[in-house]
Amino acid sequence: MKTLSLQDQQKLEVARAIVARIEPGQRIGVGTGSTVNAALDQLAIRCKEENLQLEVVATSHQSAWKCLELGLKVLPADSVKDIDWCFDGADQYDSKLRLIKGLGGALYKEKIVATLSKFFVVIVSEDKFISQLGAGCPVPVEAAPEKRFEVEKQLCSLGATRTELRMIEMNKRSFVYFTESGNIIIDAEFSDIENTLEDRINEISGVLENGLFLTQADEILVAESGGVRSIHR
Ligand code: 5RP
C-alpha cells in the first residue's frame, strides 16, 4: 500500500474531522481543492453507510460533479438565500484567520458560497500557516481578459511587487488559464497585505473577485502532528 506524505495524511485527518460534523438534512457549501476532495471521499463513505440526505452548494463544477456522483442534491448558488455552513481549503492562513485562496482558480464562487454561509470552516494541513500573509504566495485576481494590462497596472499602484498572468501547462505546451466564468487570473505578489486590500482590489475596473478572504473565516480546522486543532475568531 502507498504511504501517504505527511501533508496528505493531515488532509485525510482534517477531512475526517469535517465530515463527522455533517448532519442529515443540512444545506452545506462545499469548496474546491485537494483537501475538499479528501473530505468528499470521506463523505462518500458516510453516504454508503447512511442514507444521507443533504443539499449541497458547490464552488466549482469539479466539486459539484463529485457530489452528484454521491447522489447528493446540488443547488446553484444563485438559487439559495443562505447556507447552513460551508467548508473549504486555503492556500495560506495567518494568526488572525486571514486567508489567501484561489490557487485552484475557484475563488469567485468560493467567496459567494462563503458569504452566503452562516458559518465558514477552513480545513487545512499545518503547512498552510504563515506569519506574514502573502509571503511566498501570490493573491489571485480574477479579471476580464480585455482589461488585463489595466488591471495589472492598477495592482502595481496598490503595491503589488510583481504580477503574472496565470498559464497552464499541457502536453508540453503553455495555455492561458481561463476560469469557469471565462476570465483570466492575474497572480499578484504583495509584501504587505493590509485589511483594506481585499476591497481595494475589487474596486479596480475589470476585476471580478480576488483571493483575499480577510474576514470570512469563522473557524480554521488545522491538522497538526498532535491531532486536529480548532482555531476560532
Ligand atoms: C481553490 C482554493 C483551494 O481551497 C486552495 O487552493 C487549497 O487547495 P488544496 O486543498 O488543494 O491545498 O482556493 O481555488
Coordinates of C-alpha atoms and ligand atoms in Angstrom, one line a residue:
M1 CA 0.0 0.0 0.0
K2 CA 1.2 3.5 -0.9
T3 CA 2.4 5.5 2.1
L4 CA 0.9 9.0 2.4
S5 CA 3.1 12.1 2.7
L6 CA 2.7 14.0 5.9
Q7 CA 0.6 16.6 4.1
D8 CA -1.7 14.0 2.6
Q9 CA -2.0 12.3 6.0
Q10 CA -3.0 15.6 7.6
K11 CA -5.5 16.3 4.8
L12 CA -7.1 13.0 5.5
E13 CA -7.3 13.7 9.2
V14 CA -8.9 17.1 8.8
A15 CA -11.2 15.6 6.1
R16 CA -12.5 13.0 8.6
A17 CA -13.0 15.7 11.2
I18 CA -15.1 17.9 9.0
V19 CA -17.2 15.1 7.6
A20 CA -18.0 13.9 11.1
R21 CA -19.8 17.3 11.6
I22 CA -22.2 16.9 8.8
E23 CA -25.8 16.3 9.9
P24 CA -28.6 14.9 7.8
G25 CA -30.9 17.5 6.2
Q26 CA -28.3 20.2 6.2
R27 CA -27.6 22.6 3.3
I28 CA -23.8 22.8 3.1
G29 CA -21.4 24.7 1.0
V30 CA -18.5 22.7 -0.5
G31 CA -15.3 24.3 -1.5
T32 CA -12.7 23.2 -4.1
G33 CA -9.2 21.6 -4.0
S34 CA -7.4 18.5 -2.8
T35 CA -8.4 18.9 0.9
V36 CA -12.0 19.3 -0.1
N37 CA -11.6 16.3 -2.4
A38 CA -10.3 14.3 0.6
A39 CA -13.4 15.3 2.5
L40 CA -15.7 14.3 -0.3
D41 CA -14.0 10.9 -0.3
Q42 CA -14.8 10.6 3.4
L43 CA -18.4 11.8 2.7
A44 CA -18.7 9.0 0.1
I45 CA -18.1 6.5 2.9
R46 CA -20.9 8.1 5.1
C47 CA -23.2 8.2 2.1
K48 CA -22.7 4.5 1.6
E49 CA -23.4 3.6 5.2
E50 CA -26.2 6.1 5.9
N51 CA -28.9 7.3 3.5
L52 CA -27.6 10.8 4.0
Q53 CA -29.9 13.5 2.6
L54 CA -28.1 16.7 2.0
E55 CA -28.3 19.8 -0.1
V56 CA -25.0 21.0 -1.4
V57 CA -23.9 24.3 -2.9
A58 CA -20.6 23.7 -4.7
T59 CA -17.9 26.2 -5.6
S60 CA -16.8 24.6 -8.9
H61 CA -18.0 22.1 -11.5
Q62 CA -15.4 19.6 -10.2
S63 CA -16.8 19.6 -6.7
A64 CA -20.4 19.7 -8.0
W65 CA -19.8 16.6 -10.2
K66 CA -18.2 14.7 -7.2
C67 CA -21.3 15.5 -5.1
L68 CA -23.7 14.4 -7.9
E69 CA -21.8 11.1 -8.1
L70 CA -22.6 10.7 -4.4
G71 CA -26.3 11.1 -5.1
L72 CA -26.5 14.4 -3.3
K73 CA -28.8 17.3 -4.3
V74 CA -26.7 20.1 -5.8
L75 CA -28.1 23.6 -5.9
P76 CA -26.7 26.5 -7.8
A77 CA -25.5 29.3 -5.6
D78 CA -27.8 31.9 -7.2
S79 CA -30.9 29.8 -6.2
V80 CA -30.3 29.9 -2.4
K81 CA -30.6 32.7 0.1
D82 CA -28.4 31.1 2.7
I83 CA -26.4 28.0 3.5
D84 CA -26.2 26.4 7.0
W85 CA -22.4 26.2 6.9
C86 CA -19.6 25.6 4.4
F87 CA -16.1 24.1 4.4
D88 CA -13.2 24.9 2.1
G89 CA -9.4 24.7 1.9
A90 CA -7.0 27.6 1.8
D91 CA -3.5 28.3 0.3
Q92 CA -2.4 30.3 3.3
Y93 CA -3.8 31.5 6.7
D94 CA -2.4 33.7 9.4
S95 CA -2.9 34.0 13.1
K96 CA -5.8 36.5 12.5
L97 CA -7.7 33.9 10.4
R98 CA -7.0 35.9 7.2
L99 CA -6.7 33.7 4.1
I100 CA -5.3 33.6 0.6
K101 CA -7.4 31.3 -1.6
G102 CA -7.8 30.7 -5.3
L103 CA -4.6 29.0 -6.4
G104 CA -7.0 26.3 -7.7
G105 CA -8.9 29.0 -9.6
A106 CA -12.3 28.8 -8.0
L107 CA -12.2 31.9 -5.9
Y108 CA -15.2 33.7 -7.3
K109 CA -17.8 31.0 -6.4
E110 CA -15.8 30.3 -3.2
K111 CA -16.4 33.8 -2.0
I112 CA -20.1 33.8 -2.9
V113 CA -20.6 30.5 -1.0
A114 CA -18.6 31.6 2.0
T115 CA -20.6 34.9 2.1
L116 CA -24.0 33.0 1.9
S117 CA -22.9 30.6 4.7
K118 CA -23.9 31.2 8.3
F119 CA -20.6 29.6 9.3
F120 CA -17.4 29.1 7.3
V121 CA -14.9 26.5 8.3
V122 CA -11.5 26.3 6.7
I123 CA -9.8 22.9 6.5
V124 CA -6.0 22.8 6.2
S125 CA -2.8 20.9 6.8
E126 CA -0.4 22.7 9.1
D127 CA 2.0 23.8 6.3
K128 CA -0.6 26.4 5.2
F129 CA 0.1 28.6 8.2
I130 CA 2.2 31.7 7.5
S131 CA 3.1 34.5 9.9
Q132 CA 3.3 37.1 7.1
L133 CA 0.3 36.6 4.8
G134 CA 1.4 36.8 1.2
A135 CA 5.0 35.6 1.8
G136 CA 5.7 33.1 -1.0
C137 CA 2.1 33.1 -2.2
P138 CA 0.5 35.5 -4.7
V139 CA -3.0 36.9 -4.4
P140 CA -5.0 35.5 -7.3
V141 CA -7.1 38.2 -9.0
E142 CA -9.9 37.1 -11.5
A143 CA -10.3 39.7 -14.2
A144 CA -11.9 40.3 -17.6
P145 CA -9.4 39.3 -20.4
E146 CA -9.8 42.6 -22.2
K147 CA -8.8 44.5 -19.0
R148 CA -5.6 42.5 -18.4
F149 CA -3.0 45.3 -18.7
E150 CA -5.1 48.0 -17.0
V151 CA -5.7 45.6 -14.1
E152 CA -2.0 44.7 -13.8
K153 CA -1.1 48.4 -13.7
Q154 CA -3.7 49.2 -11.0
L155 CA -2.5 46.2 -8.9
C156 CA 1.0 47.7 -9.0
S157 CA -0.3 51.0 -7.9
L158 CA -1.9 49.2 -4.9
G159 CA 1.6 47.9 -4.0
A160 CA 1.9 44.6 -6.0
T161 CA 5.6 43.9 -6.4
R162 CA 5.0 41.5 -9.3
T163 CA 2.1 40.4 -11.4
E164 CA 1.8 37.4 -13.6
L165 CA -0.8 36.1 -16.0
R166 CA -1.7 32.5 -14.9
M167 CA -0.9 29.9 -17.5
I168 CA -1.4 26.1 -17.5
E169 CA 1.0 23.5 -19.0
M170 CA -0.5 20.7 -21.1
N171 CA 1.4 18.3 -23.4
K172 CA 4.5 20.5 -23.0
R173 CA 2.5 23.5 -24.3
S174 CA 1.5 26.6 -22.4
F175 CA -2.0 27.9 -22.4
V176 CA -3.7 30.9 -20.8
Y177 CA -5.8 29.7 -17.8
F178 CA -9.5 30.6 -18.0
T179 CA -11.8 30.3 -15.0
E180 CA -15.3 28.8 -15.1
S181 CA -16.6 32.3 -15.8
G182 CA -14.3 32.7 -18.8
N183 CA -12.0 35.2 -17.1
I184 CA -8.2 35.3 -16.6
I185 CA -6.3 35.1 -13.4
I186 CA -3.5 37.6 -12.6
D187 CA -1.4 36.3 -9.7
A188 CA -0.2 39.4 -7.8
E189 CA 2.6 39.4 -5.2
F190 CA 2.3 41.8 -2.2
S191 CA 4.9 42.2 0.5
D192 CA 2.3 43.7 2.9
I193 CA -1.4 42.8 3.0
E194 CA -3.4 45.5 4.8
N195 CA -7.0 44.8 5.8
T196 CA -8.3 47.3 3.1
L197 CA -6.6 45.5 0.2
E198 CA -9.4 42.9 -0.5
D199 CA -11.9 45.7 -1.2
R200 CA -9.5 48.0 -2.9
I201 CA -8.5 45.3 -5.4
N202 CA -12.2 44.6 -6.1
E203 CA -12.7 48.3 -6.9
I204 CA -10.4 48.1 -9.9
S205 CA -12.4 48.2 -13.1
G206 CA -12.4 44.8 -14.8
V207 CA -11.8 42.8 -11.6
L208 CA -14.5 40.2 -10.7
E209 CA -13.0 39.0 -7.4
N210 CA -9.8 38.3 -5.6
G211 CA -8.4 35.5 -3.4
L212 CA -8.1 37.5 -0.2
F213 CA -10.6 36.3 2.4
L214 CA -9.6 38.6 5.2
T215 CA -12.8 38.4 7.3
Q216 CA -14.9 35.5 6.2
A217 CA -13.4 32.5 8.1
D218 CA -15.2 31.7 11.4
E219 CA -13.0 28.8 12.2
I220 CA -9.9 27.0 11.0
L221 CA -9.5 23.3 11.5
V222 CA -5.8 22.5 11.2
A223 CA -4.3 19.1 11.1
E224 CA -1.1 19.1 13.1
S225 CA 1.2 16.3 14.3
G226 CA -0.7 16.2 17.6
G227 CA -4.1 16.0 16.0
V228 CA -6.7 18.3 14.6
R229 CA -6.9 21.8 16.3
S230 CA -9.7 24.3 16.0
I231 CA -8.9 28.0 15.9
H232 CA -11.8 30.4 16.3
R233 CA -12.0 34.1 15.5
Ligands
5RP1 C1 -9.2 26.7 -4.9 C2 -8.8 27.1 -3.5 C3 -8.4 25.9 -2.6 O1 -9.2 25.9 -1.5 C4 -7.0 26.1 -2.2 O2 -6.2 26.3 -3.4 C5 -6.5 25.0 -1.4 O3 -6.4 23.8 -2.1 P1 -5.8 22.5 -1.6 O4 -6.7 21.9 -0.6 O5 -5.6 21.6 -2.8 O6 -4.4 22.8 -1.0 O7 -8.9 28.2 -3.0 O8 -9.5 27.8 -5.6

